[in-house]
PDB file of C-alpha atoms in Angstrom:
ATOM      1  CA  MET D  27     127.572 120.272 119.685  1.00  0.00           C
ATOM      2  CA  ASN D  28     130.547 120.411 117.291  1.00  0.00           C
ATOM      3  CA  ILE D  29     131.759 116.746 117.709  1.00  0.00           C
ATOM      4  CA  VAL D  30     127.996 115.395 116.659  1.00  0.00           C
ATOM      5  CA  LEU D  31     127.521 117.798 113.965  1.00  0.00           C
ATOM      6  CA  ILE D  32     130.527 116.319 112.487  1.00  0.00           C
ATOM      7  CA  ILE D  33     129.548 112.703 113.273  1.00  0.00           C
ATOM      8  CA  ILE D  34     126.183 113.411 111.538  1.00  0.00           C
ATOM      9  CA  SER D  35     127.942 114.817 108.419  1.00  0.00           C
ATOM     10  CA  ILE D  36     129.908 111.849 107.731  1.00  0.00           C
ATOM     11  CA  LEU D  37     127.032 109.229 108.440  1.00  0.00           C
ATOM     12  CA  LEU D  38     125.056 111.602 105.913  1.00  0.00           C
ATOM     13  CA  ALA D  39     127.487 111.737 103.503  1.00  0.00           C
ATOM     14  CA  ILE D  40     127.924 108.011 103.471  1.00  0.00           C
ATOM     15  CA  SER D  41     124.381 107.440 102.883  1.00  0.00           C
ATOM     16  CA  LEU D  42     124.436 110.329  99.856  1.00  0.00           C
ATOM     17  CA  VAL D  43     127.341 108.704  98.097  1.00  0.00           C
ATOM     18  CA  PHE D  44     126.171 104.837  98.159  1.00  0.00           C
ATOM     19  CA  ASN D  45     122.595 106.014  97.264  1.00  0.00           C
ATOM     20  CA  GLY D  46     124.414 108.013  94.486  1.00  0.00           C
ATOM     21  CA  LEU D  47     126.371 104.616  93.373  1.00  0.00           C
ATOM     22  CA  GLY D  48     123.050 102.293  93.227  1.00  0.00           C
ATOM     23  CA  THR D  49     121.500 105.156  91.022  1.00  0.00           C
ATOM     24  CA  ILE D  50     124.206 105.208  88.654  1.00  0.00           C
ATOM     25  CA  GLY D  51     124.726 101.766  88.860  1.00  0.00           C
ATOM     26  CA  LEU D  52     121.139 101.334  87.636  1.00  0.00           C
ATOM     27  CA  HIS D  53     121.829 103.015  84.714  1.00  0.00           C
ATOM     28  CA  ARG D  54     125.806 101.840  83.736  1.00  0.00           C
ATOM     29  CA  PHE D  55     124.848  97.908  83.959  1.00  0.00           C
ATOM     30  CA  PRO D  56     124.060  95.869  80.654  1.00  0.00           C
ATOM     31  CA  ASP D  57     121.403  93.310  82.651  1.00  0.00           C
ATOM     32  CA  VAL D  58     118.734  92.756  84.814  1.00  0.00           C
ATOM     33  CA  TYR D  59     120.479  90.659  87.485  1.00  0.00           C
ATOM     34  CA  THR D  60     123.464  93.289  87.348  1.00  0.00           C
ATOM     35  CA  ARG D  61     121.261  96.086  87.790  1.00  0.00           C
ATOM     36  CA  LEU D  62     119.193  94.628  90.781  1.00  0.00           C
ATOM     37  CA  HIS D  63     122.921  94.118  92.543  1.00  0.00           C
ATOM     38  CA  ALA D  64     123.888  97.256  91.840  1.00  0.00           C
ATOM     39  CA  ALA D  65     120.514  99.254  92.733  1.00  0.00           C
ATOM     40  CA  THR D  66     119.280  97.269  95.361  1.00  0.00           C
ATOM     41  CA  LYS D  67     122.696  96.513  97.795  1.00  0.00           C
ATOM     42  CA  CYS D  68     124.139 100.204  97.585  1.00  0.00           C
ATOM     43  CA  THR D  69     120.372 101.626  98.514  1.00  0.00           C
ATOM     44  CA  THR D  70     119.927  99.536 101.498  1.00  0.00           C
ATOM     45  CA  PHE D  71     123.158 100.246 102.903  1.00  0.00           C
ATOM     46  CA  GLY D  72     122.413 103.857 102.290  1.00  0.00           C
ATOM     47  CA  THR D  73     119.483 104.135 103.552  1.00  0.00           C
ATOM     48  CA  ILE D  74     120.946 102.326 106.669  1.00  0.00           C
ATOM     49  CA  PHE D  75     123.371 105.039 107.309  1.00  0.00           C
ATOM     50  CA  LEU D  76     120.845 107.768 107.039  1.00  0.00           C
ATOM     51  CA  THR D  77     118.580 106.207 109.825  1.00  0.00           C
ATOM     52  CA  PHE D  78     121.496 105.816 111.528  1.00  0.00           C
ATOM     53  CA  THR D  79     122.090 109.840 111.064  1.00  0.00           C
ATOM     54  CA  VAL D  80     118.350 110.548 112.225  1.00  0.00           C
ATOM     55  CA  ILE D  81     118.817 108.242 115.350  1.00  0.00           C
ATOM     56  CA  VAL D  82     121.697 110.129 116.059  1.00  0.00           C
ATOM     57  CA  TYR D  83     120.568 113.355 115.595  1.00  0.00           C
ATOM     58  CA  SER D  84     117.543 113.160 117.514  1.00  0.00           C
ATOM     59  CA  GLY D  85     119.193 110.843 120.531  1.00  0.00           C
ATOM     60  CA  THR D  86     121.453 113.999 121.271  1.00  0.00           C
ATOM     61  CA  ARG D  87     118.965 116.325 121.214  1.00  0.00           C
ATOM     62  CA  TYR D  88     116.641 114.006 123.495  1.00  0.00           C
ATOM     63  CA  TYR D  89     120.008 114.130 125.875  1.00  0.00           C
ATOM     64  CA  TRP D  90     120.356 117.794 125.617  1.00  0.00           C
ATOM     65  CA  THR D  91     116.142 118.985 126.357  1.00  0.00           C
ATOM     66  CA  GLY D  92     114.807 115.916 127.614  1.00  0.00           C
ATOM     67  CA  GLN D  93     111.575 116.067 125.586  1.00  0.00           C
ATOM     68  CA  SER D  94     110.127 113.091 124.715  1.00  0.00           C
ATOM     69  CA  LYS D  95     109.043 113.997 120.976  1.00  0.00           C
ATOM     70  CA  PHE D  96     112.993 113.324 120.122  1.00  0.00           C
ATOM     71  CA  LEU D  97     112.985 109.725 121.789  1.00  0.00           C
ATOM     72  CA  MET D  98     109.639 109.194 120.072  1.00  0.00           C
ATOM     73  CA  LEU D  99     111.395 109.954 116.845  1.00  0.00           C
ATOM     74  CA  ALA D 100     114.091 107.786 117.724  1.00  0.00           C
ATOM     75  CA  LEU D 101     112.435 104.535 118.309  1.00  0.00           C
ATOM     76  CA  HIS D 102     109.946 104.969 115.270  1.00  0.00           C
ATOM     77  CA  THR D 103     112.857 105.594 113.034  1.00  0.00           C
ATOM     78  CA  ILE D 104     114.472 102.483 114.579  1.00  0.00           C
ATOM     79  CA  VAL D 105     111.126 100.552 113.663  1.00  0.00           C
ATOM     80  CA  ALA D 106     111.257 101.771 109.882  1.00  0.00           C
ATOM     81  CA  LEU D 107     115.281 100.704 109.627  1.00  0.00           C
ATOM     82  CA  ILE D 108     114.222  97.140 110.632  1.00  0.00           C
ATOM     83  CA  ALA D 109     111.070  97.438 108.283  1.00  0.00           C
ATOM     84  CA  LEU D 110     113.448  98.022 105.571  1.00  0.00           C
ATOM     85  CA  LEU D 111     115.978  95.831 106.501  1.00  0.00           C
ATOM     86  CA  LEU D 112     113.174  92.821 106.077  1.00  0.00           C
ATOM     87  CA  THR D 113     111.484  93.644 103.164  1.00  0.00           C
ATOM     88  CA  ASN D 114     114.084  94.977 101.073  1.00  0.00           C
ATOM     89  CA  PRO D 115     116.046  91.584 100.211  1.00  0.00           C
ATOM     90  CA  THR D 116     112.942  89.722  99.637  1.00  0.00           C
ATOM     91  CA  GLY D 117     111.561  91.852  97.034  1.00  0.00           C
ATOM     92  CA  ALA D 118     115.035  92.122  95.184  1.00  0.00           C
ATOM     93  CA  HIS D 119     114.738  87.963  95.348  1.00  0.00           C
ATOM     94  CA  ALA D 120     111.699  87.907  94.354  1.00  0.00           C
ATOM     95  CA  ILE D 121     112.173  89.742  91.233  1.00  0.00           C
ATOM     96  CA  ALA D 122     115.277  88.232  90.204  1.00  0.00           C
ATOM     97  CA  ARG D 123     113.379  84.748  90.344  1.00  0.00           C
ATOM     98  CA  ALA D 124     110.834  86.419  88.070  1.00  0.00           C
ATOM     99  CA  ALA D 125     113.167  87.531  85.997  1.00  0.00           C
ATOM    100  CA  HIS D 126     114.863  84.206  85.897  1.00  0.00           C
ATOM    101  CA  LYS D 127     111.423  82.202  85.250  1.00  0.00           C
ATOM    102  CA  MET D 128     110.197  84.457  82.608  1.00  0.00           C
ATOM    103  CA  GLY D 129     113.322  83.460  80.905  1.00  0.00           C
ATOM    104  CA  TYR D 130     115.969  86.207  81.057  1.00  0.00           C
ATOM    105  CA  GLY D 131     119.149  84.796  81.170  1.00  0.00           C
ATOM    106  CA  PRO D 132     122.487  86.578  82.394  1.00  0.00           C
ATOM    107  CA  LYS D 133     123.659  88.799  79.175  1.00  0.00           C
ATOM    108  CA  GLN D 134     127.482  88.069  78.922  1.00  0.00           C
ATOM    109  CA  ALA D 135     127.636  85.249  81.499  1.00  0.00           C
ATOM    110  CA  VAL D 136     129.071  82.039  79.888  1.00  0.00           C
ATOM    111  CA  ARG D 137     127.216  79.381  81.772  1.00  0.00           C
ATOM    112  CA  ASP D 138     123.913  79.821  84.063  1.00  0.00           C
ATOM    113  CA  ASP D 139     124.504  78.012  86.938  1.00  0.00           C
ATOM    114  CA  LEU D 140     120.525  77.933  87.883  1.00  0.00           C
ATOM    115  CA  GLU D 141     119.697  76.340  84.227  1.00  0.00           C
ATOM    116  CA  GLY D 142     120.632  73.142  86.044  1.00  0.00           C
ATOM    117  CA  GLU D 143     117.444  72.954  87.918  1.00  0.00           C
ATOM    118  CA  ASP D 144     115.146  72.999  85.220  1.00  0.00           C
ATOM    119  CA  LEU D 145     117.321  70.209  83.398  1.00  0.00           C
ATOM    120  CA  LYS D 146     116.887  67.822  86.548  1.00  0.00           C
ATOM    121  CA  GLU D 147     112.960  68.140  86.221  1.00  0.00           C
ATOM    122  CA  LYS D 148     113.215  67.798  82.461  1.00  0.00           C
ATOM    123  CA  GLU D 149     115.055  64.614  83.363  1.00  0.00           C
ATOM    124  CA  GLU D 150     113.096  63.161  85.705  1.00  0.00           C
ATOM    125  CA  LYS D 151     109.810  63.531  83.587  1.00  0.00           C
ATOM    126  CA  GLU D 152     111.995  61.659  80.628  1.00  0.00           C
ATOM    127  CA  GLU D 153     113.170  58.739  83.532  1.00  0.00           C
ATOM    128  CA  GLU D 154     109.355  58.565  84.598  1.00  0.00           C
ATOM    129  CA  LYS D 155     108.121  57.957  80.483  1.00  0.00           C
ATOM    130  CA  GLU D 156     111.020  55.655  80.174  1.00  0.00           C
ATOM    131  CA  LYS D 157     109.451  53.632  83.310  1.00  0.00           C
ATOM    132  CA  LYS D 158     105.719  53.750  81.792  1.00  0.00           C
ATOM    133  CA  ASP D 159     107.250  52.192  78.440  1.00  0.00           C
ATOM    134  CA  LYS D 160     108.488  49.241  80.408  1.00  0.00           C
ATOM    135  CA  PRO D 161     105.526  47.610  82.382  1.00  0.00           C
ATOM    136  CA  VAL D 162     107.863  44.664  83.699  1.00  0.00           C
ATOM    137  CA  MET D 163     110.105  47.387  84.897  1.00  0.00           C
ATOM    138  CA  MET D 164     107.520  49.065  86.795  1.00  0.00           C
ATOM    139  CA  LYS D 165     106.085  45.483  88.813  1.00  0.00           C
ATOM    140  CA  LYS D 166     109.921  45.265  90.149  1.00  0.00           C
ATOM    141  CA  ALA D 167     110.143  48.759  91.330  1.00  0.00           C
ATOM    142  CA  SER D 168     106.719  48.668  92.740  1.00  0.00           C
ATOM    143  CA  LYS D 169     107.202  45.274  94.678  1.00  0.00           C
ATOM    144  CA  ALA D 170     110.907  46.321  95.662  1.00  0.00           C
ATOM    145  CA  GLU D 171     109.083  49.293  97.627  1.00  0.00           C
ATOM    146  CA  GLY D 172     106.499  47.168  99.141  1.00  0.00           C
ATOM    147  CA  ALA D 173     109.483  44.860 100.383  1.00  0.00           C
ATOM    148  CA  LYS D 174     110.592  48.130 102.026  1.00  0.00           C
TER     149      LYS D 174
ATOM    150  CA  MET E   7     112.082 125.889 110.584  1.00  0.00           C
ATOM    151  CA  ASN E   8     115.500 125.846 109.369  1.00  0.00           C
ATOM    152  CA  PHE E   9     116.433 125.225 105.725  1.00  0.00           C
ATOM    153  CA  SER E  10     120.223 125.109 106.440  1.00  0.00           C
ATOM    154  CA  ASN E  11     119.749 121.930 107.963  1.00  0.00           C
ATOM    155  CA  PRO E  12     121.737 119.273 106.170  1.00  0.00           C
ATOM    156  CA  LEU E  13     118.954 116.622 106.286  1.00  0.00           C
ATOM    157  CA  PHE E  14     117.122 119.542 104.243  1.00  0.00           C
ATOM    158  CA  ILE E  15     120.025 119.204 101.402  1.00  0.00           C
ATOM    159  CA  ALA E  16     119.875 115.596 101.834  1.00  0.00           C
ATOM    160  CA  VAL E  17     116.041 115.401 100.788  1.00  0.00           C
ATOM    161  CA  VAL E  18     116.857 117.610  97.810  1.00  0.00           C
ATOM    162  CA  VAL E  19     119.471 115.248  96.705  1.00  0.00           C
ATOM    163  CA  PHE E  20     117.118 112.254  97.318  1.00  0.00           C
ATOM    164  CA  ALA E  21     114.671 113.871  94.357  1.00  0.00           C
ATOM    165  CA  ILE E  22     117.224 114.323  92.035  1.00  0.00           C
ATOM    166  CA  TYR E  23     118.377 110.412  92.701  1.00  0.00           C
ATOM    167  CA  ILE E  24     114.588 109.666  92.315  1.00  0.00           C
ATOM    168  CA  LEU E  25     114.424 111.265  88.965  1.00  0.00           C
ATOM    169  CA  ILE E  26     117.128 109.852  87.925  1.00  0.00           C
ATOM    170  CA  SER E  27     115.895 106.564  88.599  1.00  0.00           C
ATOM    171  CA  ALA E  28     112.295 107.116  86.719  1.00  0.00           C
ATOM    172  CA  LEU E  29     114.693 107.654  83.677  1.00  0.00           C
ATOM    173  CA  ARG E  30     115.223 103.901  84.271  1.00  0.00           C
ATOM    174  CA  LEU E  31     111.658 103.398  84.688  1.00  0.00           C
ATOM    175  CA  PHE E  32     110.842 104.828  81.337  1.00  0.00           C
ATOM    176  CA  LEU E  33     113.533 103.641  79.452  1.00  0.00           C
ATOM    177  CA  GLY E  34     113.792 100.017  80.918  1.00  0.00           C
ATOM    178  CA  PRO E  35     113.967  97.650  77.809  1.00  0.00           C
ATOM    179  CA  THR E  36     112.278  94.610  80.143  1.00  0.00           C
ATOM    180  CA  ALA E  37     109.609  94.385  82.626  1.00  0.00           C
ATOM    181  CA  PRO E  38     112.102  93.144  85.251  1.00  0.00           C
ATOM    182  CA  ASP E  39     113.996  96.420  84.608  1.00  0.00           C
ATOM    183  CA  ARG E  40     111.170  98.622  85.458  1.00  0.00           C
ATOM    184  CA  THR E  41     110.712  96.702  88.427  1.00  0.00           C
ATOM    185  CA  VAL E  42     113.601  97.124  90.004  1.00  0.00           C
ATOM    186  CA  ALA E  43     114.145 100.635  89.049  1.00  0.00           C
ATOM    187  CA  LEU E  44     110.437 100.791  91.002  1.00  0.00           C
ATOM    188  CA  ASP E  45     111.857  99.211  93.938  1.00  0.00           C
ATOM    189  CA  THR E  46     114.832 101.774  94.199  1.00  0.00           C
ATOM    190  CA  ILE E  47     112.328 104.471  94.102  1.00  0.00           C
ATOM    191  CA  ASN E  48     110.239 103.213  96.859  1.00  0.00           C
ATOM    192  CA  THR E  49     113.916 102.575  99.181  1.00  0.00           C
ATOM    193  CA  LEU E  50     114.647 106.037  98.203  1.00  0.00           C
ATOM    194  CA  VAL E  51     110.870 107.716  99.153  1.00  0.00           C
ATOM    195  CA  VAL E  52     111.225 106.174 102.292  1.00  0.00           C
ATOM    196  CA  ALA E  53     114.763 107.251 103.179  1.00  0.00           C
ATOM    197  CA  SER E  54     113.725 111.394 101.710  1.00  0.00           C
ATOM    198  CA  MET E  55     110.461 110.612 104.155  1.00  0.00           C
ATOM    199  CA  VAL E  56     112.470 109.918 107.312  1.00  0.00           C
ATOM    200  CA  ALA E  57     114.999 112.592 106.600  1.00  0.00           C
ATOM    201  CA  LEU E  58     112.000 114.887 106.191  1.00  0.00           C
ATOM    202  CA  GLY E  59     110.756 113.843 109.255  1.00  0.00           C
ATOM    203  CA  ALA E  60     113.710 114.314 111.395  1.00  0.00           C
ATOM    204  CA  ALA E  61     114.500 117.733 110.012  1.00  0.00           C
ATOM    205  CA  MET E  62     111.152 119.200 110.115  1.00  0.00           C
ATOM    206  CA  TRP E  63     110.523 116.818 114.050  1.00  0.00           C
ATOM    207  CA  GLU E  64     107.163 115.165 112.999  1.00  0.00           C
ATOM    208  CA  VAL E  65     106.820 111.403 113.925  1.00  0.00           C
ATOM    209  CA  LEU E  66     103.940 110.976 111.794  1.00  0.00           C
ATOM    210  CA  PHE E  67     106.522 111.296 108.808  1.00  0.00           C
ATOM    211  CA  ILE E  68     108.456 108.515 110.171  1.00  0.00           C
ATOM    212  CA  ASP E  69     105.295 106.570 110.420  1.00  0.00           C
ATOM    213  CA  ILE E  70     103.973 106.956 107.209  1.00  0.00           C
ATOM    214  CA  ALA E  71     107.368 105.971 106.092  1.00  0.00           C
ATOM    215  CA  ILE E  72     107.168 102.599 107.522  1.00  0.00           C
ATOM    216  CA  VAL E  73     103.947 101.955 106.109  1.00  0.00           C
ATOM    217  CA  TYR E  74     104.922 102.893 102.837  1.00  0.00           C
ATOM    218  CA  ALA E  75     108.125 100.422 103.010  1.00  0.00           C
ATOM    219  CA  ILE E  76     105.492  97.618 104.129  1.00  0.00           C
ATOM    220  CA  LEU E  77     103.429  98.694 101.420  1.00  0.00           C
ATOM    221  CA  SER E  78     105.370  98.626  98.475  1.00  0.00           C
ATOM    222  CA  PHE E  79     107.416  95.661  99.834  1.00  0.00           C
ATOM    223  CA  VAL E  80     103.638  93.558  99.078  1.00  0.00           C
ATOM    224  CA  THR E  81     103.639  95.691  96.011  1.00  0.00           C
ATOM    225  CA  THR E  82     107.216  94.491  94.482  1.00  0.00           C
ATOM    226  CA  LEU E  83     106.063  90.659  95.480  1.00  0.00           C
ATOM    227  CA  PHE E  84     102.514  90.587  93.527  1.00  0.00           C
ATOM    228  CA  ILE E  85     104.341  92.289  90.543  1.00  0.00           C
ATOM    229  CA  ALA E  86     107.146  89.491  91.146  1.00  0.00           C
ATOM    230  CA  LYS E  87     104.490  86.896  91.038  1.00  0.00           C
ATOM    231  CA  TYR E  88     102.258  88.474  88.282  1.00  0.00           C
ATOM    232  CA  LEU E  89     105.560  88.200  86.118  1.00  0.00           C
ATOM    233  CA  GLU E  90     106.410  84.729  86.760  1.00  0.00           C
ATOM    234  CA  GLY E  91     103.542  83.318  84.300  1.00  0.00           C
ATOM    235  CA  VAL E  92     104.467  85.669  81.710  1.00  0.00           C
ATOM    236  CA  GLU E  93     106.804  84.502  79.090  1.00  0.00           C
ATOM    237  CA  ALA E  94     109.791  86.935  77.892  1.00  0.00           C
ATOM    238  CA  SER E  95     108.956  89.058  74.509  1.00  0.00           C
TER     239      SER E  95
END
């Protein structure tokens, strides 16, 4: 009884502390990406520990009483944990991708690593324009491709 | 029902966290900021549903938490897909 209560209290304390850190980070950081970093990671970690708390709580209750209701509660909580683990990082990645495509850059960073991808597309378009300006080069290229 | 259960206290603390995150939802200067705050609120609501279901011994609450998690994921993806086409103001 006592040991189980101590374990549940520790897991619940970890969950509450990390959820609180995520909520505070949502207000303290200057930028979309840093806010996403703080909020998503800390909240996912805290919620995982909350589900661990519930699994231990209902699992020990099932061990004591043997009623199938408590086992059902533990199993459904495991399903909720799997759903959270699958959906939460994917949603965060989608938000970051949308923010970068909208044009918001990192606020205090010197360089943006993802900016190079757009530049590559621009360079490819410029190369295509140059090929159109010189039809002789195009013919040679097409002959070379046909030979292959 | 025993209100001195630590899970009930956790639900109260989660409600306070949801209110603090809603402040960012109202204040947020850009649209992705608001989306991040909404995502955080959704995760906290799922956590409080699981805690409340365990505290009151209701399996139905946890089923609803699963459905809420998946629906909030679809909502987040839809908002993100919509925001990709919008220019930054």
